[in-house]
XYZ file of C-alpha atoms in Angstrom:
760
model
C -14.293 -6.037 29.628
C -18.381 -4.783 29.659
C -19.093 -1.328 30.283
C -22.895 -0.602 31.501
C -25.118 1.987 29.915
C -28.869 3.045 31.279
C -31.674 5.151 29.940
C -34.945 4.965 32.238
C -37.456 7.680 31.915
C -39.728 7.682 34.708
C -39.261 6.145 38.116
C -41.789 3.008 38.836
C -44.363 5.263 37.577
C -43.645 7.602 40.953
C -42.435 11.040 40.609
C -40.672 11.412 43.345
C -38.567 14.807 43.923
C -34.651 13.624 44.537
C -31.878 15.966 46.271
C -28.742 15.544 44.205
C -26.957 12.888 46.728
C -29.939 10.390 46.776
C -29.904 10.941 42.609
C -26.024 10.237 42.194
C -26.582 7.017 44.367
C -29.694 5.864 42.901
C -28.330 6.075 39.418
C -25.537 4.300 40.603
C -27.470 1.459 41.697
C -29.536 1.524 39.070
C -26.293 0.883 36.504
C -24.998 -1.164 38.310
C -27.966 -3.683 38.044
C -28.919 -2.618 34.628
C -27.395 -5.768 31.288
C -23.913 -4.730 30.345
C -22.555 -3.515 27.092
C -19.226 -4.363 24.827
C -17.197 -1.325 24.835
C -16.450 -2.450 21.210
C -19.004 -1.231 19.250
C -19.903 0.261 15.486
C -23.177 1.569 14.382
C -26.349 1.518 13.007
C -28.787 3.854 10.639
C -29.961 6.630 12.465
C -32.473 8.017 9.765
C -35.088 6.694 9.403
C -34.180 5.018 12.819
C -34.118 0.939 12.398
C -35.749 -1.483 14.250
C -32.918 -1.918 17.350
C -31.836 2.010 17.247
C -35.696 2.379 18.307
C -36.024 0.132 20.705
C -32.900 0.845 22.317
C -33.915 4.154 22.316
C -37.664 3.552 24.107
C -35.025 1.748 26.764
C -34.493 -2.099 27.153
C -36.681 -1.905 30.235
C -39.629 -0.847 29.668
C -39.926 -0.005 25.680
C -43.029 1.914 25.052
C -44.245 -0.189 21.429
C -45.637 -3.326 21.594
C -43.466 -4.377 19.020
C -40.235 -3.585 20.991
C -42.225 -4.923 24.063
C -42.731 -8.682 21.735
C -38.700 -8.532 21.033
C -37.648 -8.055 24.838
C -40.109 -10.939 26.025
C -38.974 -13.636 23.719
C -34.386 -12.450 23.058
C -34.548 -10.788 26.114
C -32.737 -6.943 26.272
C -28.711 -7.613 25.324
C -29.614 -7.623 22.139
C -30.862 -4.180 22.749
C -28.076 -2.514 24.450
C -25.680 -4.226 21.857
C -27.826 -1.767 18.860
C -24.383 -1.718 17.616
C -22.533 -4.978 16.780
C -26.019 -6.751 14.236
C -23.381 -7.755 12.630
C -21.512 -10.356 10.641
C -18.077 -11.205 11.434
C -18.025 -13.711 8.737
C -19.982 -11.574 5.453
C -16.994 -10.714 3.840
C -19.979 -9.420 0.625
C -21.481 -13.043 0.955
C -24.708 -11.195 2.454
C -27.046 -13.044 0.295
C -25.592 -16.681 1.118
C -25.195 -16.652 4.492
C -28.101 -14.774 5.707
C -31.290 -17.077 5.274
C -34.613 -15.733 4.296
C -36.750 -13.781 7.447
C -33.518 -13.219 8.653
C -32.434 -10.625 7.209
C -33.173 -7.969 10.289
C -31.244 -10.127 12.335
C -28.632 -10.682 10.627
C -28.924 -14.665 10.241
C -28.311 -14.408 13.848
C -31.930 -15.100 14.886
C -30.723 -16.542 18.605
C -29.617 -13.513 19.854
C -31.263 -10.093 17.243
C -34.524 -12.411 16.218
C -36.378 -10.105 17.849
C -35.704 -7.938 15.143
C -37.130 -10.558 12.286
C -40.802 -10.363 13.831
C -43.831 -10.156 10.585
C -46.273 -7.318 12.073
C -47.306 -4.027 11.530
C -46.820 -1.701 14.653
C -42.920 -1.826 14.210
C -42.229 2.150 14.518
C -41.994 3.186 11.138
C -41.107 6.863 9.524
C -42.727 9.019 7.518
C -41.138 9.760 4.204
C -41.850 10.433 0.335
C -40.824 9.385 -2.956
C -37.976 11.401 -4.019
C -34.147 12.402 -2.504
C -33.355 11.151 0.936
C -29.784 10.463 3.067
C -30.140 7.804 4.782
C -27.628 7.991 8.187
C -25.021 5.366 9.393
C -24.336 6.547 13.152
C -21.254 4.725 13.800
C -20.359 4.561 17.544
C -16.653 3.150 16.648
C -15.987 4.523 13.352
C -13.966 1.650 10.401
C -12.826 2.602 6.922
C -15.872 1.118 4.213
C -15.339 -0.679 1.257
C -19.486 0.085 0.211
C -22.601 0.914 2.076
C -25.726 -1.047 -0.004
C -29.864 0.620 0.568
C -32.457 -1.553 -0.617
C -36.107 -1.155 -0.573
C -38.773 -3.758 -0.210
C -40.838 -3.859 -3.810
C -44.075 -2.264 -4.389
C -45.536 -5.359 -3.983
C -44.242 -6.056 -0.473
C -46.737 -6.282 2.082
C -45.476 -5.643 6.434
C -47.683 -9.359 6.676
C -44.662 -10.753 4.511
C -41.198 -11.736 5.837
C -38.458 -9.896 4.894
C -36.446 -11.809 1.758
C -33.286 -11.169 -0.469
C -36.423 -11.038 -3.146
C -38.349 -8.953 -1.632
C -35.807 -6.038 -1.814
C -34.274 -3.945 -4.581
C -31.210 -1.979 -4.742
C -31.363 1.849 -4.477
C -27.559 2.533 -4.326
C -23.842 1.239 -3.392
C -21.678 3.146 -2.826
C -17.540 3.547 -2.825
C -14.999 2.906 -0.612
C -15.208 6.416 1.820
C -12.511 6.837 5.240
C -13.464 5.934 8.667
C -16.534 8.130 9.651
C -18.552 8.424 12.926
C -21.501 9.575 10.468
C -22.036 8.654 7.640
C -24.467 9.761 4.917
C -25.981 8.101 1.650
C -27.751 9.870 -0.284
C -30.639 7.960 -2.840
C -33.763 8.180 -4.121
C -37.008 6.873 -3.039
C -39.128 5.488 -5.426
C -43.217 5.798 -5.560
C -44.853 3.928 -2.837
C -47.591 3.563 -0.805
C -48.397 1.964 2.664
C -45.566 0.399 4.947
C -42.003 -0.429 3.853
C -38.523 -1.250 4.890
C -34.875 -0.090 3.775
C -32.588 -2.389 4.826
C -28.826 -0.856 4.841
C -25.072 -3.148 4.842
C -22.477 -1.583 5.964
C -19.211 -3.357 4.457
C -15.720 -2.614 6.004
C -13.194 -2.900 4.113
C -9.837 -4.544 6.123
C -12.343 -7.385 7.545
C -14.545 -9.796 6.260
C -17.124 -7.748 9.153
C -20.389 -6.541 7.652
C -23.232 -4.806 9.896
C -26.812 -4.693 8.811
C -29.522 -1.931 9.551
C -34.113 -2.678 9.023
C -35.630 0.284 8.809
C -40.121 0.710 8.802
C -40.701 3.919 7.107
C -44.276 4.343 5.729
C -45.578 6.018 2.308
C -49.039 6.996 3.451
C -52.248 5.607 2.104
C -52.701 8.026 -0.758
C -49.946 8.226 -3.800
C -47.926 11.686 -3.825
C -48.935 13.266 -6.814
C -46.548 12.966 -9.825
C -44.123 15.798 -9.923
C -41.740 16.861 -12.057
C -38.070 16.183 -13.156
C -34.730 18.423 -12.761
C -32.728 19.055 -16.274
C -29.147 19.768 -14.652
C -25.937 18.560 -17.258
C -22.812 19.355 -17.517
C -19.971 19.150 -20.132
C -15.982 18.939 -20.415
C -13.974 19.976 -23.716
C -10.805 19.744 -22.753
C -8.592 22.036 -20.905
C -8.579 24.712 -23.456
C -11.667 24.387 -24.806
C -12.271 23.905 -28.191
C -15.442 22.277 -30.426
C -15.213 18.426 -29.260
C -17.466 18.151 -26.046
C -18.653 15.647 -23.322
C -21.638 16.260 -22.130
C -23.504 14.403 -19.043
C -27.151 14.455 -17.152
C -26.330 12.392 -15.077
C -27.016 14.812 -12.306
C -30.903 15.076 -13.176
C -33.216 13.649 -10.914
C -36.399 13.191 -10.380
C -38.433 13.278 -7.095
C -40.621 10.871 -6.922
C -37.750 8.735 -8.626
C -39.271 7.481 -12.015
C -36.797 6.734 -14.489
C -35.600 9.043 -17.123
C -35.676 9.486 -20.741
C -32.407 12.287 -21.969
C -32.924 14.402 -24.758
C -30.228 16.456 -25.914
C -30.531 19.712 -28.806
C -27.063 20.803 -29.473
C -28.559 23.649 -31.427
C -26.444 23.025 -34.661
C -29.580 20.922 -35.940
C -28.100 17.539 -34.431
C -29.909 15.644 -31.389
C -29.006 12.526 -29.539
C -30.527 10.186 -26.809
C -29.217 9.050 -23.615
C -27.860 9.953 -20.502
C -24.154 11.232 -21.702
C -23.427 12.170 -25.283
C -20.309 13.515 -27.319
C -20.770 16.071 -30.261
C -17.866 17.838 -32.639
C -19.211 21.367 -33.762
C -18.298 22.804 -36.736
C -17.318 26.692 -37.749
C -18.935 27.896 -34.224
C -17.743 30.068 -31.064
C -20.395 29.408 -29.032
C -23.507 26.752 -29.070
C -26.515 26.706 -27.407
C -27.485 23.266 -25.932
C -30.466 22.074 -24.637
C -31.312 19.568 -22.817
C -34.168 18.232 -21.787
C -35.393 15.412 -19.240
C -39.116 13.461 -19.120
C -40.474 10.775 -16.718
C -43.225 9.808 -19.358
C -45.658 12.291 -18.020
C -43.732 15.393 -17.041
C -40.683 17.419 -18.985
C -38.456 19.949 -17.588
C -35.554 21.138 -19.722
C -32.164 23.638 -18.881
C -30.428 25.487 -22.247
C -26.999 26.265 -21.487
C -24.239 28.436 -24.089
C -20.708 26.794 -24.425
C -17.900 28.423 -25.124
C -16.526 26.518 -28.234
C -13.204 28.741 -28.617
C -9.641 27.908 -28.569
C -7.996 29.404 -25.221
C -5.049 30.729 -27.075
C -2.716 30.791 -23.301
C -2.982 27.378 -22.672
C -1.402 24.905 -23.855
C -2.772 21.541 -24.163
C -0.673 18.406 -22.250
C 0.854 17.013 -25.119
C 0.886 13.428 -23.429
C -2.687 13.392 -21.811
C -3.055 9.428 -21.623
C -6.096 8.665 -20.214
C -6.913 11.760 -18.090
C -9.150 12.903 -16.791
C -10.063 8.824 -15.601
C -13.812 8.762 -15.140
C -12.804 6.086 -12.511
C -10.749 6.783 -8.951
C -6.915 6.315 -9.599
C -6.894 1.988 -8.930
C -4.133 0.922 -5.748
C -0.499 1.358 -6.269
C 2.470 0.344 -4.169
C 5.986 0.872 -5.640
C 9.015 2.578 -6.635
C 10.250 4.357 -10.221
C 13.805 4.998 -10.857
C 13.155 6.664 -13.708
C 11.277 10.149 -14.174
C 10.437 11.342 -18.020
C 9.102 15.139 -18.067
C 7.767 15.058 -21.449
C 6.383 18.646 -22.761
C 8.265 21.629 -22.293
C 7.015 23.510 -19.921
C 7.295 21.259 -17.228
C 9.834 21.329 -14.186
C 13.533 20.116 -14.245
C 13.769 16.754 -12.179
C 17.286 16.039 -13.490
C 17.854 14.961 -9.704
C 15.389 12.728 -9.199
C 16.603 9.636 -8.323
C 13.604 7.813 -6.558
C 10.043 8.211 -6.358
C 7.920 5.852 -4.376
C 4.185 5.840 -3.504
C 2.165 3.901 -1.830
C -1.833 4.779 -2.232
C -4.956 2.183 -1.256
C -7.699 2.620 -2.982
C -9.993 0.543 -0.710
C -8.844 2.169 2.401
C -8.712 5.519 0.726
C -4.422 5.697 2.495
C -2.256 7.906 0.674
C 0.560 6.281 3.083
C 4.047 7.412 0.902
C 4.412 9.967 -2.034
C 8.241 11.322 -2.232
C 10.964 11.949 -3.988
C 14.500 10.974 -3.616
C 17.714 13.460 -5.176
C 21.557 12.602 -5.533
C 21.878 16.088 -4.525
C 20.230 16.644 -2.143
C 18.337 19.721 -3.680
C 15.951 20.484 -1.367
C 16.852 17.894 0.352
C 17.870 14.326 0.001
C 14.180 12.846 0.718
C 11.284 14.936 0.409
C 8.371 13.971 1.548
C 5.520 15.454 -0.814
C 2.036 14.348 1.611
C 3.309 16.882 3.868
C 2.980 19.713 0.427
C -0.106 17.949 -1.312
C -4.310 17.457 -1.431
C -5.480 14.438 -3.779
C -9.031 13.118 -4.277
C -7.724 10.011 -5.212
C -10.132 8.055 -4.063
C -13.379 10.161 -6.825
C -13.228 10.184 -10.630
C -11.138 12.841 -11.999
C -8.437 11.785 -9.928
C -6.459 14.993 -8.707
C -3.322 15.730 -6.925
C -2.458 19.448 -5.759
C 1.221 20.170 -4.998
C 2.514 23.776 -2.938
C 6.356 24.734 -1.482
C 7.924 21.305 -2.825
C 10.638 23.113 -3.196
C 11.453 21.525 -6.900
C 11.010 24.416 -9.246
C 8.058 24.339 -11.640
C 6.812 21.245 -9.832
C 3.670 23.053 -7.653
C 0.427 23.106 -9.167
C -2.599 20.830 -9.914
C -2.506 17.394 -11.937
C -4.565 14.624 -13.131
C -3.519 11.457 -11.585
C -2.971 8.133 -13.927
C -1.391 5.244 -14.416
C -0.080 3.724 -17.652
C 0.694 0.267 -17.298
C 2.992 -0.080 -14.307
C 3.922 3.554 -14.657
C 2.514 6.340 -12.313
C 2.228 9.907 -14.485
C 0.844 13.119 -13.273
C -0.462 15.711 -16.099
C -0.175 19.180 -15.201
C -3.514 21.280 -15.718
C -2.042 24.130 -17.281
C 1.303 24.373 -18.632
C 0.621 21.311 -21.233
C 3.465 18.621 -19.637
C 3.045 15.082 -18.155
C 5.719 13.823 -15.665
C 5.255 9.500 -16.204
C 7.050 8.037 -13.423
C 8.652 4.889 -14.793
C 11.538 2.284 -14.335
C 12.044 1.536 -18.152
C 15.037 3.370 -19.560
C 12.732 4.282 -22.614
C 10.648 7.308 -22.424
C 7.239 7.382 -23.179
C 5.845 7.708 -26.879
C 3.964 10.898 -26.754
C 6.076 14.116 -27.067
C 10.241 14.857 -26.420
C 10.825 14.627 -23.252
C 12.827 17.371 -22.046
C 14.827 16.118 -19.563
C 15.301 12.235 -19.005
C 16.766 11.779 -15.361
C 20.830 11.216 -14.541
C 20.362 7.712 -12.497
C 22.766 7.715 -10.323
C 24.685 4.259 -10.102
C 24.893 1.882 -7.512
C 28.472 0.987 -5.637
C 29.053 -2.591 -5.313
C 32.292 -3.974 -3.366
C 33.385 -7.106 -3.277
C 36.786 -7.634 -0.696
C 38.334 -11.342 -1.073
C 39.184 -12.229 1.736
C 38.045 -9.391 4.345
C 39.815 -12.013 7.257
C 43.132 -13.576 7.828
C 46.084 -13.471 9.205
C 48.625 -10.783 8.787
C 50.017 -9.671 5.899
C 46.581 -10.070 4.325
C 46.844 -9.466 0.563
C 42.772 -8.526 -0.369
C 41.652 -8.361 -3.590
C 38.810 -5.587 -4.062
C 36.657 -6.579 -7.152
C 33.752 -3.444 -8.043
C 32.571 -4.677 -11.274
C 29.196 -5.838 -10.093
C 28.265 -1.607 -9.672
C 25.986 -0.370 -12.490
C 24.408 2.124 -13.638
C 20.367 2.186 -14.942
C 21.524 4.920 -17.966
C 25.050 2.972 -18.821
C 26.661 5.526 -18.050
C 30.961 5.297 -18.280
C 31.926 4.639 -14.111
C 34.732 6.022 -12.629
C 35.886 3.697 -9.298
C 38.530 5.304 -6.745
C 39.170 3.765 -3.115
C 39.505 4.963 0.159
C 41.394 1.527 2.161
C 41.411 2.744 5.410
C 45.223 2.800 6.371
C 45.535 6.113 4.768
C 45.918 5.472 1.616
C 43.617 5.045 -1.929
C 43.699 3.404 -5.386
C 41.600 3.526 -8.424
C 40.190 1.081 -10.996
C 37.405 -1.063 -10.906
C 40.050 -4.223 -9.347
C 42.651 -3.309 -6.892
C 44.925 -5.312 -4.221
C 45.932 -3.999 -1.126
C 47.918 -6.002 1.997
C 47.257 -4.905 5.544
C 48.896 -5.321 8.916
C 46.885 -6.350 12.098
C 44.012 -4.433 12.673
C 40.004 -3.168 11.949
C 40.267 -1.197 8.439
C 36.801 0.305 6.164
C 37.292 -0.032 2.773
C 34.995 2.338 0.827
C 34.800 2.376 -2.595
C 33.193 5.749 -4.311
C 32.225 4.915 -7.901
C 31.056 8.320 -10.695
C 29.309 8.824 -13.829
C 30.470 11.909 -14.418
C 26.701 13.218 -14.958
C 26.579 14.409 -11.072
C 25.759 11.062 -10.419
C 27.621 9.387 -7.163
C 27.532 5.917 -4.808
C 29.545 4.669 -2.171
C 29.717 1.230 -0.804
C 32.268 0.105 2.590
C 32.966 -3.245 3.379
C 35.528 -3.750 7.121
C 38.492 -5.679 6.574
C 39.899 -7.264 9.673
C 43.158 -8.228 9.539
C 44.425 -10.587 13.032
C 47.569 -12.194 14.282
C 46.663 -15.294 15.006
C 44.894 -17.446 12.174
C 40.538 -17.407 13.047
C 38.152 -19.929 12.255
C 35.722 -18.965 10.425
C 32.012 -18.272 11.331
C 29.418 -20.950 11.547
C 26.698 -19.018 9.442
C 23.970 -21.937 9.858
C 20.658 -19.866 9.920
C 22.397 -16.702 10.591
C 23.451 -15.766 6.950
C 26.783 -14.603 7.902
C 25.477 -11.515 10.585
C 26.783 -9.707 12.170
C 28.127 -8.907 8.566
C 31.369 -6.010 7.783
C 29.776 -3.696 6.337
C 26.640 -1.752 6.455
C 23.152 -2.637 4.935
C 23.072 -2.205 1.659
C 20.360 -0.005 -0.327
C 17.113 -1.929 0.108
C 13.167 -0.576 -1.532
C 10.741 -3.943 -1.830
C 7.640 -4.994 -0.523
C 8.079 -8.668 1.371
C 4.631 -11.011 1.267
C 5.893 -13.618 3.727
C 7.278 -14.178 6.039
C 9.594 -17.196 7.643
C 10.219 -17.928 11.391
C 13.813 -19.780 11.634
C 14.748 -21.329 14.625
C 12.685 -21.753 18.129
C 11.185 -18.433 20.646
C 11.099 -16.644 17.438
C 7.580 -14.581 17.600
C 4.128 -15.259 15.946
C 3.560 -13.722 12.335
C 0.591 -14.815 11.380
C -0.997 -11.786 11.480
C 1.640 -9.806 8.966
C 0.213 -9.858 5.494
C 3.274 -6.813 3.869
C 6.657 -6.171 5.344
C 8.303 -2.592 3.011
C 11.417 -1.834 4.472
C 12.836 1.400 2.307
C 16.538 2.143 3.663
C 18.944 4.614 1.200
C 22.186 4.151 2.295
C 23.832 7.301 0.431
C 21.333 8.819 2.229
C 21.132 7.438 5.881
C 17.830 7.237 5.823
C 15.123 4.643 7.383
C 12.259 5.849 5.512
C 10.003 3.201 5.708
C 9.955 -0.113 8.232
C 5.916 -1.567 7.939
C 4.480 -4.066 8.567
C 0.651 -4.352 6.899
C -1.776 -6.228 9.275
C -4.637 -8.711 9.190
C -6.148 -7.081 12.518
C -5.954 -3.303 13.885
C -4.375 -1.132 13.767
C -3.702 -3.263 10.383
C -0.652 -0.991 9.582
C 2.591 0.004 11.504
C 5.572 1.856 10.716
C 8.564 1.688 13.179
C 10.686 3.821 10.477
C 12.685 5.654 13.363
C 13.143 2.798 15.247
C 16.922 2.794 16.724
C 19.591 1.161 14.369
C 22.489 1.822 12.927
C 22.249 0.453 9.586
C 24.716 2.815 8.290
C 27.256 1.177 10.295
C 29.274 -2.067 10.163
C 27.381 -4.828 12.601
C 23.967 -3.507 11.454
C 21.091 -3.534 14.510
C 17.887 -2.334 14.569
C 15.773 -1.961 18.192
C 12.083 -2.814 17.523
C 9.837 -1.633 20.794
C 6.166 -1.606 21.115
C 5.402 -3.369 17.747
C 1.912 -4.864 19.257
C 3.217 -7.922 17.720
C 3.554 -10.288 20.151
C 7.269 -11.360 20.846
C 8.677 -9.247 18.274
C 9.998 -6.055 20.339
C 14.332 -6.890 20.764
C 17.579 -6.720 19.203
C 17.973 -8.071 16.055
C 20.917 -7.738 13.381
C 20.145 -7.372 9.390
C 21.706 -8.390 6.095
C 20.464 -9.449 2.635
C 20.206 -12.743 1.966
C 19.938 -12.811 -2.511
C 17.235 -10.269 -2.320
C 15.140 -11.318 0.951
C 15.852 -9.156 4.281
C 17.089 -11.115 7.612
C 16.117 -10.393 10.923
C 18.914 -12.216 13.173
C 18.091 -12.483 16.787
C 19.801 -14.482 19.248
C 17.593 -17.931 19.273
C 15.919 -17.413 16.091
C 15.800 -15.334 12.407
C 12.742 -13.870 10.647
C 13.830 -14.283 6.926
C 11.530 -11.002 4.334
C 11.063 -12.828 1.108
C 8.511 -13.196 -1.960
C 8.627 -16.669 -2.135
C 6.270 -18.868 -0.133
C 8.880 -21.693 0.193
C 11.429 -21.074 3.076
C 15.265 -21.015 2.631
C 17.336 -24.185 3.576
C 20.289 -22.700 5.146
C 21.575 -25.527 7.628
C 23.555 -27.200 5.753
C 26.630 -24.284 4.331
C 28.914 -25.361 1.257
C 31.880 -24.362 3.966
C 30.667 -26.307 6.616
C 30.656 -29.581 4.193
C 33.909 -28.751 2.088
C 37.355 -30.069 3.541
C 39.995 -26.733 3.329
C 42.912 -29.593 2.757
C 40.826 -30.531 -0.803
C 39.761 -26.854 -1.797
C 43.319 -26.423 -1.712
C 44.003 -28.658 -4.215
C 44.596 -27.092 -7.200
C 46.857 -27.679 -10.343
C 47.613 -25.109 -13.356
C 48.514 -27.106 -16.439
C 50.035 -26.749 -19.571
C 53.446 -25.788 -17.711
C 55.483 -24.077 -19.211
C 51.863 -22.576 -21.251
C 52.154 -20.475 -24.472
C 48.715 -18.490 -24.507
C 46.319 -19.530 -22.616
C 46.551 -21.754 -18.551
C 43.780 -23.549 -17.074
C 43.722 -23.408 -13.678
C 41.507 -26.608 -12.241
C 40.701 -27.717 -8.856
C 37.540 -30.186 -7.073
C 35.067 -28.051 -6.178
C 33.717 -25.221 -7.280
C 35.761 -21.807 -8.038
C 33.041 -19.018 -8.032
C 33.846 -16.347 -5.847
C 37.540 -17.770 -5.525
C 39.466 -14.526 -6.065
C 42.865 -15.373 -8.867
C 46.034 -12.754 -8.437
C 48.895 -13.429 -11.200
C 52.083 -11.828 -10.463
C 55.447 -12.101 -11.650
C 58.611 -13.793 -9.628
C 59.016 -9.932 -7.539
C 55.427 -10.093 -5.983
C 54.053 -7.680 -8.565
C 50.662 -8.200 -9.734
C 49.792 -8.707 -13.317
C 46.519 -9.443 -13.114
C 43.839 -9.856 -10.967
C 39.724 -11.269 -10.898
C 37.469 -12.760 -8.556
C 35.682 -15.707 -10.907
C 32.077 -15.549 -11.731
C 30.821 -18.944 -12.583
C 30.473 -21.821 -11.469
C 32.735 -24.101 -12.771
C 36.131 -26.135 -11.756
C 38.210 -25.405 -15.076
C 38.892 -21.943 -16.258
C 41.279 -21.110 -18.923
C 43.143 -17.590 -18.005
C 44.098 -15.893 -21.307
C 47.693 -15.111 -20.869
C 48.744 -14.422 -24.516
C 49.753 -10.830 -23.048
C 52.500 -11.688 -21.363
C 55.697 -12.091 -21.673
C 58.363 -15.400 -21.417
C 59.281 -16.281 -17.709
C 58.454 -17.563 -14.933
C 54.942 -16.206 -12.676
C 53.493 -16.785 -9.880
C 49.476 -17.565 -9.791
C 47.919 -17.140 -5.869
C 43.996 -18.382 -5.140
C 42.098 -17.585 -2.107
C 39.050 -19.030 -1.236
C 36.220 -17.427 0.391
C 36.864 -19.255 3.643
C 40.239 -17.246 3.521
C 42.713 -19.230 2.818
C 45.072 -19.610 0.230
C 47.765 -21.179 -2.332
C 50.162 -20.048 -4.635
C 51.906 -22.048 -7.236
C 54.615 -21.367 -10.222
C 54.135 -21.648 -13.756
C 56.131 -20.693 -16.865
C 55.139 -18.615 -20.213
C 56.793 -19.933 -23.095
């Protein structure tokens, strides 16, 4: 769709009194007949005004200046209506490669914008003088910025020459910036005379697209008399002060854009040269420092008296790392399970179990900064985005936290990374908060309160379905604790009875049950997980798994906090996921919290989050319903599960498999589809009678089979699940007394076989 835009300054050169109604009709006809301009527009330089902007303002239908009139005659009016689309979609920073000399003004598109490439000396020019100047981009559709480049033609360039890359010199390249309707770039114009060109490039961050603007300026025929520079400097001697000082004169400027030299007099008989300098003072409480800057003709100076004493009430951080950083905080998207507070005055964060941060420097976006706790204080999930202000995209990146609810956490911090770790160094208090996935504290001071990490519960039930009476073996040995604390286990079988221990067995009658395991580390850290047990009166066939990965699963979705770089669409009729560059999920079962369910895209809107979607991840047969995703074919209902660390969404006819492997899973053949049940049960034990060791053997792998040894009265003596790949398994029976015993083997399909053996 196109929208029309037309502005007339006169009506055919005739002054006609027109009433309001006639004016409305006349205006409508003009808009109807005028060339149309695309809705999705972008921007150009409006100070000093670019060639295309001037011609558009003059009115493409009747321009005032000869250069604009010639552009219309040769190339038509549409290019001027599209004043904010002098762009290349394929730039990606390769400006000098894709745009040939002589076609810089047209962005290498002379077929449409060639009128801007005209070599002539009558382009409308803006009067300027050497020195500080502000270049302004007016962006009718703002985009996030990777950088702006501002060039000026060299001193020997003249308007009768084509504009080439070699004829330009770079004045400034900015850093990344957020999307803005107006962006100002401060530059220093160098000494010039006569007409010149300021050439500007706007490179977007999220796509390769770049915009180009050519502005004509006039420095006049007489050189501007040289003007003296202005000396300025700042200094840094630590959070608490002291004699070790770093000086920086980069704020000094020359109004004519001349190169400067810098001379330092530290007031103690020593001097230094350069735009920056470091100096250590001895036996002085203060120093009078003089900076002199010179442009080879004029010099100017500035004097500051610096306090060199150390504030007795101030605490230097015992673990400062590299703060304050000289550069912005690099992008970081990570989750940390350990937090260490280094220094005696920091907050108590013993109850913090996870810190998640997602910071994208290129987009100037802090998308997540959260703390999870094991006791719900101040909350189970604490979003620090809403209580923080930060300057991560600037040198000396900082963050200020207020009203967090954590005692002692509120305050201002320098932010940095230390390898794969994230750290906050307090501006006051002398402490550092260090977030890591390592169980080893940073080696830079006493750690006052390494946190207790809550355990992670894991429960395997074998089998989960069968006929009544069904004996189920429960194994919690997969539960873990990052601190290696000793765990205790309790299990609610879901039928009004309970048990303890890392393994246990229970017999169920017909019905549906939810067995819940709770683990505790004895230090306040707990976790729980559940499995569903289904007992029928008749034998049920094992499910046909194919590419459905066993959904619907009988348990809630286990905790997962991961980003995946690949998505594989398995089956037919699935959505086209080519626009997805990353999928991130942050689901905490213990807190029943879906904090992130997001897609990074290579098209607008670039990032979308569906953490508020309807879901029942904390229940059996966990599902999610997606709507309004904007990704064609993705909306709908899905079962969810996890497959070897990969995240799976299963619809009726297809499966979405999120992984960090570029290879799609081979899920069309399952062991349960190819193994003959009778052969699986072809088990033998030997020797029989046995003395100290009994060997269990079958034709197929025993992994995930449950083994239960009981006495002749059915009392369980020992039970376990086979964890290794083996067809022959030796079992230690040295602790069994002489007598007759039963050994029962249950395979993952829910079938079993019981044999007798004798211990001598």
